[in-house]
Coordinates of C-alpha atoms and ligand atoms in Angstrom, one line a residue:
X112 CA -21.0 0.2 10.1
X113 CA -21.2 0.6 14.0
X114 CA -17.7 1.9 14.4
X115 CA -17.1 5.4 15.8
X116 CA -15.6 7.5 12.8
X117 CA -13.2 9.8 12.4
X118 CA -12.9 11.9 9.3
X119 CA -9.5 13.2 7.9
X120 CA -9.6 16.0 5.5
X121 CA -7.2 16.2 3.4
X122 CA -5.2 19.4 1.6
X123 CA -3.0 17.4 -0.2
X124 CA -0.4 16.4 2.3
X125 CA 2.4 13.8 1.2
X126 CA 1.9 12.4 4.4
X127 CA -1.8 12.6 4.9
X128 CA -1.7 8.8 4.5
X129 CA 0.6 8.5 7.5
X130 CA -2.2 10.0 9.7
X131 CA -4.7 7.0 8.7
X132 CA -2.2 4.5 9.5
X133 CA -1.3 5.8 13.1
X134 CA -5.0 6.0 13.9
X135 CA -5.7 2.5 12.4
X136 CA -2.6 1.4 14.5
X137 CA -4.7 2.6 17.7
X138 CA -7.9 0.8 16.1
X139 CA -9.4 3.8 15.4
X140 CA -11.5 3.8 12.3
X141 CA -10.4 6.6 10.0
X142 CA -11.5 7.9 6.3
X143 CA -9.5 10.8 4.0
X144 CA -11.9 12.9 2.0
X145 CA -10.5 15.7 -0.2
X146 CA -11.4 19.2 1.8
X147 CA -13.6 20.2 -1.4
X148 CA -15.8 17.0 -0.9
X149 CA -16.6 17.5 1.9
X150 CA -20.1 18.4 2.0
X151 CA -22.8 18.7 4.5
X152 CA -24.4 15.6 3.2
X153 CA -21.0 13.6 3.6
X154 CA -20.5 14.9 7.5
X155 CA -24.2 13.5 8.2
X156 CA -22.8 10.0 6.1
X157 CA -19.7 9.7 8.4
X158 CA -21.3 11.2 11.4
X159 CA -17.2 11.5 12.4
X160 CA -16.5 11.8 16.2
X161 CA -13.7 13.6 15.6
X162 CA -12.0 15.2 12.6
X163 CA -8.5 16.0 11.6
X164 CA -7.4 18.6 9.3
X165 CA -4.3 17.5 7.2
X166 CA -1.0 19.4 6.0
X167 CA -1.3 20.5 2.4
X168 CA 1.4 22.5 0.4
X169 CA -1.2 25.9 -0.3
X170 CA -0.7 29.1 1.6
X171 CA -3.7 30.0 3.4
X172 CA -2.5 33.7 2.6
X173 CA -3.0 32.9 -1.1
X174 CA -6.2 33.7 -2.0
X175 CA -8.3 30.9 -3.4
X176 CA -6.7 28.7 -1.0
X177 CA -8.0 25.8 0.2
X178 CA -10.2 26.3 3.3
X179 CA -12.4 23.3 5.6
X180 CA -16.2 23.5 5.0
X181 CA -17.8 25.8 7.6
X182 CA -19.8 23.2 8.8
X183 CA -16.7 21.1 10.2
X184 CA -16.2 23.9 12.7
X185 CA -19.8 23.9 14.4
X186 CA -20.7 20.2 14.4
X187 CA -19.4 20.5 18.3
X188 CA -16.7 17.1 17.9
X189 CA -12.7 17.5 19.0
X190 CA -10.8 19.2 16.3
X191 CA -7.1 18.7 15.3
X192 CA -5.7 20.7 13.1
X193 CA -1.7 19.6 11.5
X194 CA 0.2 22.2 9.9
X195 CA -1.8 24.0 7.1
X196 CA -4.9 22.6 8.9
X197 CA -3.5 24.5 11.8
X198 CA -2.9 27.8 9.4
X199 CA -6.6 27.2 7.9
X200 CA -8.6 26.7 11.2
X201 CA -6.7 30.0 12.4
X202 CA -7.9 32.0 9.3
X203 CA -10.9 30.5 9.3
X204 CA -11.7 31.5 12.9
X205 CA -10.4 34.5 13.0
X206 CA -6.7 34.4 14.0
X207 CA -3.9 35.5 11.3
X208 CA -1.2 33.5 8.8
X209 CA 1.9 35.4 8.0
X210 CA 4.0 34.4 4.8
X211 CA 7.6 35.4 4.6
X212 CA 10.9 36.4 5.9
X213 CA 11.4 33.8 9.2
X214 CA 8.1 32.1 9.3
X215 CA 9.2 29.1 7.7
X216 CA 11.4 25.9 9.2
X217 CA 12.3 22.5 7.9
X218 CA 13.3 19.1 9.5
X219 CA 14.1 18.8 13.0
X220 CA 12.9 21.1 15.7
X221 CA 12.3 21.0 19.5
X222 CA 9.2 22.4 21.0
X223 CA 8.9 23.5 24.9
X224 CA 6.0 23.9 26.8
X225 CA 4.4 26.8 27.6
X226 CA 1.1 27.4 29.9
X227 CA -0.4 24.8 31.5
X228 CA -0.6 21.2 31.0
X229 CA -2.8 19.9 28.9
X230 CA -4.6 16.2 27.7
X231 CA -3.3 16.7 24.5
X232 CA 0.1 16.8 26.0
X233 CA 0.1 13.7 28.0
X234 CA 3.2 11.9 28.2
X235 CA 5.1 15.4 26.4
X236 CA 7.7 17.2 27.6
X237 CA 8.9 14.4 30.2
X238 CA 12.4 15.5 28.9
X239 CA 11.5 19.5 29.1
X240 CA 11.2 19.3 25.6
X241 CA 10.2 17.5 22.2
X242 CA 11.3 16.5 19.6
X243 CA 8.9 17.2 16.0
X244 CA 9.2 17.4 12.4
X245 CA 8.2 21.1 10.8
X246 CA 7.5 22.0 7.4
X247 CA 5.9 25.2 7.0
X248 CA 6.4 28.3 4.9
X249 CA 3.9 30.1 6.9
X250 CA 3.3 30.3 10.2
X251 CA 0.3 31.7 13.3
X252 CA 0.8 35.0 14.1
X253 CA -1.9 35.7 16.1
X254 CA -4.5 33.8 17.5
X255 CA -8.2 32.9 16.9
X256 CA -10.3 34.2 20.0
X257 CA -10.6 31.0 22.5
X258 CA -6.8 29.7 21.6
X259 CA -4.0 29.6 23.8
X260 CA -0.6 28.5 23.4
X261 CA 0.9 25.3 25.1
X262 CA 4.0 25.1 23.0
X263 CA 6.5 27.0 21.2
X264 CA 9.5 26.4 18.9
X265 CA 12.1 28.7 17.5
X266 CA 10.3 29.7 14.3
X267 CA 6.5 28.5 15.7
X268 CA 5.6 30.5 18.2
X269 CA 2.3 29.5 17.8
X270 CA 4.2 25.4 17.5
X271 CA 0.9 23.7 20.1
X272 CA -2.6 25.4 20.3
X273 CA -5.9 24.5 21.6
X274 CA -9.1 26.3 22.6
X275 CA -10.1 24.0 25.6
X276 CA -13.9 24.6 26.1
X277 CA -14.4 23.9 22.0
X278 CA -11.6 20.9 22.5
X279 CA -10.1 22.6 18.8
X280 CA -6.2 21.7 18.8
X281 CA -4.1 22.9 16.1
X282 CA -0.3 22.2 15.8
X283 CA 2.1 23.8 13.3
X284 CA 4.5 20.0 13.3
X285 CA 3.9 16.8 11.8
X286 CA 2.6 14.4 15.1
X287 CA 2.3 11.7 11.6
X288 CA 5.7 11.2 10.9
X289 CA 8.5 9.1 12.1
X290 CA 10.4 12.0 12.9
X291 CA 8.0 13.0 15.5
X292 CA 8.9 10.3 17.9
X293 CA 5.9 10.8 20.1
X294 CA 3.3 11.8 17.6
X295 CA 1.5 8.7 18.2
X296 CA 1.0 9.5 21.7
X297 CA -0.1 13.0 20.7
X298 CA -2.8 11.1 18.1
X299 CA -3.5 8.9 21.3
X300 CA -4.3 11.3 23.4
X301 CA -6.7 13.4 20.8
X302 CA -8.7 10.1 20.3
X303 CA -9.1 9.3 24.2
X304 CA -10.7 13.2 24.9
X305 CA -12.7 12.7 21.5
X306 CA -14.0 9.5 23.5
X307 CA -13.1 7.0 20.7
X308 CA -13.7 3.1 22.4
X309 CA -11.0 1.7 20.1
X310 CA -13.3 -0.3 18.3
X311 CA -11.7 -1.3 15.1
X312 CA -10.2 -4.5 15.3
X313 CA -9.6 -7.1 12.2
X314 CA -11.4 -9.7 14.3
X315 CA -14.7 -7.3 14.4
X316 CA -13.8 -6.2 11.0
X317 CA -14.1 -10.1 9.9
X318 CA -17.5 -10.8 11.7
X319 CA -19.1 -7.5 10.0
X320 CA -17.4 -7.7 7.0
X321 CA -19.1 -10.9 6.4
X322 CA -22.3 -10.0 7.4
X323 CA -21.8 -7.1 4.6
X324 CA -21.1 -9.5 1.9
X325 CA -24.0 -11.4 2.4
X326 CA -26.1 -8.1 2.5
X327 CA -24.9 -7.5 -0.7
X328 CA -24.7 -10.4 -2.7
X329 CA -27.7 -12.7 -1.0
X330 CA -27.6 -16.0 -2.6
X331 CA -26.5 -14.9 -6.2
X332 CA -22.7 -16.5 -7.3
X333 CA -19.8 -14.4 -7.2
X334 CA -16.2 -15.3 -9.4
X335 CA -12.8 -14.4 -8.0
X336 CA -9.8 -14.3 -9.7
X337 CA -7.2 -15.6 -7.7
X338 CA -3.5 -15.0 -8.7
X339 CA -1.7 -16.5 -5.9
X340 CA -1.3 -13.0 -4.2
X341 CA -2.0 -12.0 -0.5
X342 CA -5.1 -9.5 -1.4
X343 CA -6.8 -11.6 -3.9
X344 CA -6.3 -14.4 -1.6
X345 CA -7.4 -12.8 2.0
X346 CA -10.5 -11.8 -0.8
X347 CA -11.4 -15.0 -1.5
X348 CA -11.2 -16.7 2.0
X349 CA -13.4 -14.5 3.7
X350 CA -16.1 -14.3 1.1
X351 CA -16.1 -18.1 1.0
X352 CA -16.6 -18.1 4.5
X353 CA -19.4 -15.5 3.9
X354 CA -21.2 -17.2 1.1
X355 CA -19.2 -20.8 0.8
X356 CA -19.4 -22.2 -2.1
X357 CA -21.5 -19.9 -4.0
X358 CA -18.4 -18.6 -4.7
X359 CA -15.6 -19.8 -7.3
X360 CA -12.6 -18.8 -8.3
X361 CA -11.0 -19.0 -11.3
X362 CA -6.9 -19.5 -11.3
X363 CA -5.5 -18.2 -14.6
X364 CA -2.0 -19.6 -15.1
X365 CA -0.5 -17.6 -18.1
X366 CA 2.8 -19.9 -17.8
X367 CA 4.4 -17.1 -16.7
X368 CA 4.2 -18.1 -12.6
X369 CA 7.6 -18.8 -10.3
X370 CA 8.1 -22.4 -9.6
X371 CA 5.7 -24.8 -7.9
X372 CA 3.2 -21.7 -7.9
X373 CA 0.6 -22.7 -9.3
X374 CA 0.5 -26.4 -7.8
X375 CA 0.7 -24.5 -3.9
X376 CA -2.5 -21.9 -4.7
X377 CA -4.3 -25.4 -6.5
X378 CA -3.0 -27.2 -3.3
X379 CA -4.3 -24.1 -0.7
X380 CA -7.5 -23.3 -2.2
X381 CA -8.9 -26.5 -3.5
X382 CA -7.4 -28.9 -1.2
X383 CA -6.8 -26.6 2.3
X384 CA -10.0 -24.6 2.2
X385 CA -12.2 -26.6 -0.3
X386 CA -12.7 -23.3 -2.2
X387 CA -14.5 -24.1 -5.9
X388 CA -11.6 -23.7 -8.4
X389 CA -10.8 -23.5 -12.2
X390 CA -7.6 -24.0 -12.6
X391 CA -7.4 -22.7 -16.5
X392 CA -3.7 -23.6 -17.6
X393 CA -3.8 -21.5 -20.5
X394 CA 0.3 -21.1 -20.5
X395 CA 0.5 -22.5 -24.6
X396 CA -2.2 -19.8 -25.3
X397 CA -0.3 -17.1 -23.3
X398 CA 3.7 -18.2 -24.4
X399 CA 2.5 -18.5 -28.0
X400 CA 1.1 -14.8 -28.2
X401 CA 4.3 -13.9 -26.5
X402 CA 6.4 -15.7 -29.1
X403 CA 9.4 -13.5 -30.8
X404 CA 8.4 -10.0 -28.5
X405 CA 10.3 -8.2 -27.0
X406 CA 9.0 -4.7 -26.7
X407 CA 8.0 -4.4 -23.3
X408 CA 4.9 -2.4 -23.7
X409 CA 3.6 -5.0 -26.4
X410 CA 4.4 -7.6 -24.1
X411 CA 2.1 -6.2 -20.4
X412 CA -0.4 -5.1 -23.6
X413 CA -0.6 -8.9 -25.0
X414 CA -0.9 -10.3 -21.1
X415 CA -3.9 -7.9 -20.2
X416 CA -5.9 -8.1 -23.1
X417 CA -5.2 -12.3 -23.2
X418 CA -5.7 -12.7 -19.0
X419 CA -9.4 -10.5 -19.6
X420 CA -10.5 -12.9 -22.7
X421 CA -9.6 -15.6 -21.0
X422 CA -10.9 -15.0 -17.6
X423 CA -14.4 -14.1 -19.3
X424 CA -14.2 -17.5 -21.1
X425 CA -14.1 -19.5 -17.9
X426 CA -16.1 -17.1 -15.8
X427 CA -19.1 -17.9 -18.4
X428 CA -18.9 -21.1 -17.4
X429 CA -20.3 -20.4 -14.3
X430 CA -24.0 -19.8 -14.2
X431 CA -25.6 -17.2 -12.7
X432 CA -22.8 -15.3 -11.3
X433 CA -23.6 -11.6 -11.2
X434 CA -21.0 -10.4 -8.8
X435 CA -16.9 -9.8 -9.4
X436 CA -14.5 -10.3 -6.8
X437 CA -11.6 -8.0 -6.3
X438 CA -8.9 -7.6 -3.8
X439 CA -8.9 -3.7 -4.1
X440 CA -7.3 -1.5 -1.2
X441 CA -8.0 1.6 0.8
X442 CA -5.1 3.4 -0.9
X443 CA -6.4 2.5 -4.3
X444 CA -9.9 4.4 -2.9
X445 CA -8.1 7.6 -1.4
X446 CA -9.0 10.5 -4.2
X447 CA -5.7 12.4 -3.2
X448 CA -6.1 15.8 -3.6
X449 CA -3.8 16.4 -6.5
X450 CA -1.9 19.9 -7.4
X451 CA 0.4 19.2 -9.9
X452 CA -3.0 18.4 -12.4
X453 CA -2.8 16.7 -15.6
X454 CA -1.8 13.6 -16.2
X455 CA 0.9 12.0 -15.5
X456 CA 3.1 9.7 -18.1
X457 CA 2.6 6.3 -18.4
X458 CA 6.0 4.6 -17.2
X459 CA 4.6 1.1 -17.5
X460 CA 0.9 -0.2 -18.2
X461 CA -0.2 -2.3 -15.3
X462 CA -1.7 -5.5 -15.5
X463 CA -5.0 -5.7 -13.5
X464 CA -8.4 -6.6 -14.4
X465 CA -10.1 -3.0 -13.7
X466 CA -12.0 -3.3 -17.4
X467 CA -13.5 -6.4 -17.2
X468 CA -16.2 -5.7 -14.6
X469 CA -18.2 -3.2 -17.3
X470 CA -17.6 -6.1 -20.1
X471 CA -18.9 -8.5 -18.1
X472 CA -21.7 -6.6 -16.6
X473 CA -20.8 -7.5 -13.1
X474 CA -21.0 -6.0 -10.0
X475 CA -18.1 -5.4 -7.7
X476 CA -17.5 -7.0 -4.6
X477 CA -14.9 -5.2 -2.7
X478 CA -14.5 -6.6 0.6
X479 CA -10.4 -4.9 1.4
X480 CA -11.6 -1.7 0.4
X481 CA -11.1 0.0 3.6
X482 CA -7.7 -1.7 4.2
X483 CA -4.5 -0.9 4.3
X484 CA -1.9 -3.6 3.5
X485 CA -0.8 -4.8 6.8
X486 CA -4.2 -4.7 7.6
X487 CA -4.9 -7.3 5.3
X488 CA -2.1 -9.5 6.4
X489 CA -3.8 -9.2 9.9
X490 CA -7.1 -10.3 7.9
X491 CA -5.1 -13.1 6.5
X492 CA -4.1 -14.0 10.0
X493 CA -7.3 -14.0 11.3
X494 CA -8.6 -16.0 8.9
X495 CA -5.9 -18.5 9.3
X496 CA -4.1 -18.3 6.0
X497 CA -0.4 -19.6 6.5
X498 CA 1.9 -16.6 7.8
X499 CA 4.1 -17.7 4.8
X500 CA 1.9 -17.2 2.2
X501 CA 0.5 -13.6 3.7
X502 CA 3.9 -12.7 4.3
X503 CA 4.5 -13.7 0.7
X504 CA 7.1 -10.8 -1.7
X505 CA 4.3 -8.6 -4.4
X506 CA 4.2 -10.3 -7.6
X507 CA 3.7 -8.7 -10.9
X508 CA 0.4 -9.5 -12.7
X509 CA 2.7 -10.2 -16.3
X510 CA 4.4 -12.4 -14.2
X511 CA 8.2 -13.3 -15.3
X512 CA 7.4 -12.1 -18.7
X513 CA 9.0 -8.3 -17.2
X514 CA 11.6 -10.2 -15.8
X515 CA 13.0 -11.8 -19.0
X516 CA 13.8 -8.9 -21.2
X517 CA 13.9 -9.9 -24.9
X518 CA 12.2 -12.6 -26.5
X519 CA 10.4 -15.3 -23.6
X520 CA 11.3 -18.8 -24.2
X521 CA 10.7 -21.8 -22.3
X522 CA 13.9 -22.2 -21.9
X523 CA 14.6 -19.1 -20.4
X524 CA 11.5 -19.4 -18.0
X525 CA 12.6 -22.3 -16.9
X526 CA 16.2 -21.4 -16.3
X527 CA 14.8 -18.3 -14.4
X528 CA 12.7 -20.3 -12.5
X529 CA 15.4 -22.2 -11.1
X530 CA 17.6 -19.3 -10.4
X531 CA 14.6 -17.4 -9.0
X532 CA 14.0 -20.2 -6.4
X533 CA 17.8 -20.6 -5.1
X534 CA 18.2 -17.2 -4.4
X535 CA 14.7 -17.3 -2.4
X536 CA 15.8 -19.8 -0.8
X537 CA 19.3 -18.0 0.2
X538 CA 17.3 -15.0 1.2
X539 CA 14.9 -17.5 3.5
X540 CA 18.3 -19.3 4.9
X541 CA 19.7 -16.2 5.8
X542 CA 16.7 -14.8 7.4
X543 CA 16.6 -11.7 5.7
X544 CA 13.0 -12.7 3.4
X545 CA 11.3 -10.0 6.1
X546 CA 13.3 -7.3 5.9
X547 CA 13.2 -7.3 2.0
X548 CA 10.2 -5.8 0.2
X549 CA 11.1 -7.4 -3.1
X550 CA 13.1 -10.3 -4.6
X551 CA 13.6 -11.9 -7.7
X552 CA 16.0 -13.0 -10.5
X553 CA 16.0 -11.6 -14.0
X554 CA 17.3 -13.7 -16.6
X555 CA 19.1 -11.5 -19.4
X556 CA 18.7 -11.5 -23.2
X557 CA 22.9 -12.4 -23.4
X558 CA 24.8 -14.8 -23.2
X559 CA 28.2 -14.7 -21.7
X560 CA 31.6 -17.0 -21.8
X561 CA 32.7 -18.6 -18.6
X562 CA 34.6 -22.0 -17.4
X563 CA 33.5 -24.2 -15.4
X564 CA 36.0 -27.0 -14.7
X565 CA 38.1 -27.8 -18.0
X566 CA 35.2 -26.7 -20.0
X567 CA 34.2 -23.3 -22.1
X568 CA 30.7 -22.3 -21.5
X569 CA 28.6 -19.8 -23.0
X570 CA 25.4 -19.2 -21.2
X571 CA 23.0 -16.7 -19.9
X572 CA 23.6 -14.1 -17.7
X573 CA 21.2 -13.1 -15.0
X574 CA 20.5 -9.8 -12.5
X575 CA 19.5 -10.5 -8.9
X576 CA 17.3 -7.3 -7.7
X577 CA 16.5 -7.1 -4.1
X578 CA 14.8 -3.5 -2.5
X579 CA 13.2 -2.1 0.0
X580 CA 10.7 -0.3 0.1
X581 CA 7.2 0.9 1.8
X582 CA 4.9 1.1 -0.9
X583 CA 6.2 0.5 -4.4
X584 CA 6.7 4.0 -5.3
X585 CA 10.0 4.8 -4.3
X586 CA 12.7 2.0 -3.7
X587 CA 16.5 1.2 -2.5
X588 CA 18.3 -1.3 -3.1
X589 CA 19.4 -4.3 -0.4
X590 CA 22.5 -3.8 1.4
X591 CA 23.3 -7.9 0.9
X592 CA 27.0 -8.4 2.5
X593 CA 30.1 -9.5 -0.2
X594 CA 29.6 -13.1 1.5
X595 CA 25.7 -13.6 0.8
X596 CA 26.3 -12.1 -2.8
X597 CA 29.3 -14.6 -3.1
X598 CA 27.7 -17.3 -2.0
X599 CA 24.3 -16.9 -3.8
X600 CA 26.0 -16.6 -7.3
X601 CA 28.2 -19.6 -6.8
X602 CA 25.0 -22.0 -5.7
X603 CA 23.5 -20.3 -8.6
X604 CA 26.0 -21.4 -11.0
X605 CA 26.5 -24.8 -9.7
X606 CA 22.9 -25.4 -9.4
X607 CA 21.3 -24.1 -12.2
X608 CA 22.1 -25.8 -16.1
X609 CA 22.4 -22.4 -18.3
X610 CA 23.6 -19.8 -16.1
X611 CA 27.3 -18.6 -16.1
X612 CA 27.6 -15.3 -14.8
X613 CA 26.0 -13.7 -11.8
X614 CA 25.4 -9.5 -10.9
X615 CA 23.5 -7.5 -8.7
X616 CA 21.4 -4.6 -9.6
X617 CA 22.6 -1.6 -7.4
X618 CA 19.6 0.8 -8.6
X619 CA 17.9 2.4 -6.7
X620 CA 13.9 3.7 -7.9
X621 CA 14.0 6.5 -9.1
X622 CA 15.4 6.7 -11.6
X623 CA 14.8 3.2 -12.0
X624 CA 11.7 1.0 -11.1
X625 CA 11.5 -2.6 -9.2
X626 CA 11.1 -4.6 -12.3
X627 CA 13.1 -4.8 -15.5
X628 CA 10.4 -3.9 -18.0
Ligands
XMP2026 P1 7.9 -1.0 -10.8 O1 8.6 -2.0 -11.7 O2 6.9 -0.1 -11.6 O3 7.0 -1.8 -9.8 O4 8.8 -0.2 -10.0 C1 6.4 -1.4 -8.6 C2 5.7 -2.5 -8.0 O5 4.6 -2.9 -8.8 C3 4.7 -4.3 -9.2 N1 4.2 -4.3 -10.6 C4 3.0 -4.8 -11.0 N2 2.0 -5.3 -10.2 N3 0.8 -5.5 -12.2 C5 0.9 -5.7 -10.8 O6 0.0 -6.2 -10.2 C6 1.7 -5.1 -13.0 O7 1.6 -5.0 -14.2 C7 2.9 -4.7 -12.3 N4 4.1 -4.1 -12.8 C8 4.9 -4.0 -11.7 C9 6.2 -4.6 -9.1 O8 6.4 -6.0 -8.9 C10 6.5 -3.8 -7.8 O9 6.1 -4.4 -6.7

């Protein structure tokens, strides 16, 4: 890859993330590496222009603490150091870290220049001050030969440092976060003196990550499993248009899919794009295992052990492929440097096709693998997929199976279906389909007395679930007004044959999750 580089390391920062996604915003190319892999061998790899050293929740006045590889600090590229990579490239070069009584600070605080101005500082301090996020136990007390202050806050006296002929900049704030209103000028500014060109672009990133596929594969057949999704999708468009049709992907419709679903990914990839594609209905196969279940674990166990069988069936079909297609992310690839250790307990066991490449004996192909998300709907748009279909809510890989607690009928599917698509289509009337990061209908295992007209009815009851969210990990529930609510349950119940009563699920995650089951 011809990009310029710039490497991240990370001390195990919540936020360390956030720092990759401002300098992707200023098409800057970017990789996180855990600080204890970074080896010599790994800074000749990246060749970075530039690197940043992340927050982290150690104190560098513990010791065993974490500390950058001495390498980082003689390579002669711009250095910016956030928080505790501020504390560690003080230590490290001979300043001090104090712990204790008043060096710590929280939340909101305003830093004022000091000295003179500076091309870190561009565009600061146009009010006389800024405003930043902190949070730091420890704080600079004194510093590293070559350092100067440019900015101070209440509790960081030490808040904006730089040694100017080694262009090393360390600040004791978060520039990363939202909270740091001008952070992304402060990352802007770093990346112009580091003499970054800007260079990462999703139209460059199509032309080369094209040529890299065919590198890789040559004229051998690749399978992709498609499930209707925006990564597997974006996946399988842009290796088609690496290696056309020496690619085929295989459609597995467990029954389980929303309605018209499967006809509209038959309808884009065969018909649209004239991408080679089994369409393996397997639904009986899939519903029968399924019949009288209801533990939820047993259920996500039966799909993903069924969905791999299957898939292997029709991918032997194909002959000669030797390559797997998967629609894996950057944030899948991040090793996080963890603290807590040991592992953490299984709330629900995800559906994805991670085992099949070793019983197949494929090889990957990994084309999103640097992405982030929104940098695959830019992909998407580059590539011309419809904006509605990159824009498109996640969908499970069990499918509505988690969202029919209980026992799955067809006749609850198809009741679910129905309800699922009015609300959608509420949520699309109303304009509000963009603001929400999730929504769907769950159809639940009881069944409740109403009357409609003259007439008793006794008939299901379903939960509409609507969140935001920015990754999946956390969540909120939708603020829907009393009117939309109103008026979604009452086309719900007119329009849909089964349905009688109507709620909303108010929970937020944690301490629930997004799904049902
Ligand atoms: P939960 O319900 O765990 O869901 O809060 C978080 C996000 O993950 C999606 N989800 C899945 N996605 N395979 C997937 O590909 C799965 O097995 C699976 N289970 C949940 C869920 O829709 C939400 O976006």
């Amino acid at each position: 890859m011809t990009h310029d580089r710039l490497l991240i390391i990370d001390f195990g920062s919540q936020v360390t993330q956030l720092i990759a996604r401002r300098l992707r915003e200023l098409n800057v190319y970017c990789e996180i590496h855990p600080y204890q892999n970074v080896t010599d061998a790994l800074l000749k790899d990246i060749a970075p222009r530039a690197v940043i050293l992340s927050g982290g929740p150690d104190s560098v006045t513990r010791d065993g603490s974490p500390r950058a590889p001495e390498a980082v600090f003689t390579m002669g590229v711009p250095i910016l150091g956030i928080c505790y990579g501020q504390q560690v490239m003080m230590q490290q070069l001979g300043g001090k870290v104090v712990s204790g009584e008043g060096t710590a600070e929280f939340g909101r605080a305003f830093v004022r220049p000091e000295g003179d101005a500076i091309a870190l500082l561009d565009g600061w301090f146009t009010e006389g001050q800024e405003q930043v996020w902190m949070s730091h136990g420890d704080h600079v007390s004194a510093l590293a030969p070559g350092f100067a202050v440019y900015g101070t806050s209440p509790n960081a006296p030490y808040a904006i440092t730089a040694d100017l002929a080694r262009n090393f900049f360390a600040v004791q704030f978060h520039p990363e976060v939202h909270h740091t209103p001008r952070g992304k000028d402060l990352f802007k500014n770093f990346i112009r003196l580091a003499g970054f060109k800007g260079d990462w672009t999703m139209g460059a990133y199509r032309a080369e990550a094209i040529a890299k596929i065919r590198q890789q594969v040559g004229d051998k057949k690749v399978i992709c499993g498609l499930s209707g999704g925006v990564d597997s999708s974006v996946a399988a468009v842009l290796i088609h248009e690496a290696i056309g049709d020496n690619l085929t992907c295989v459609f597995v419709d467990h029954g389980l899919l929303r309605q018209n679903e499967a006809a509209e990914v038959v309808a884009m990839f065969r018909d649209n794009y004239n991408i080679p594609l089994i369409h393996a209905d397997e639904s009986d196969l899939f519903l029968g295992a399924l019949e009288g279940m209801s533990d939820p674990e047993e259920k996500r166990k039966t799909i993903g052990k069924l969905f791999i069988d299957v898939f292997q069936k029709y991918a032997n079909q194909i002959d000669g492929a030797e390559f797997l297609a998967q629609g894996t992310l950057y944030p899948d690839v991040i090793e996080s440097v963890s603290f807590s250790g040991g592992p953490s307990v299984t709330i629900k066991s995800h559906h994805n096709v991670g085992g099949l490449p070793e019983k197949m004996g494929l090889k990957l192909v990994e084309p999103l693998r640097e992405l982030f998300k929104d940098e695959v709907r830019a992909l998407g748009h580059e590539l011309g997929l419809p904006p509605h279909f990159i824009g498109r809510h996640p969908f499970p890989g069990p499918g509505l199976a988690i969202r029919c607690p209980g026992q799955i009928t067809r006749e609850k599917l198809e009741i679910l279906r129905k309800a699922d698509a009015v609300y959608i289509d509420q949520i699309r009337k109303h304009g509000l389909y963009d603001d929400i990061w999730q929504a769907f209908v769950a159809i639940l295992p009881v069944r409740t007395v109403g009357v409609m007209g003259d007439g008793r009815t006794y008939d299901y009851a379903c939960a509409l679930r609507a969140v935001t969210s920015v990754d999946g990990m956390t969540a909120d529930y939708y603020p829907f007004t009393h009117e939309f609510l109103g008026e979604t349950a009452t086309r719900i119940i007119n329009e849909v044959k089964g349905i009688n009563r109507v709620t909303y699920d108010i929970t937020s995650k944690p301490p629930g999750t997004i799904e049902w089951e």
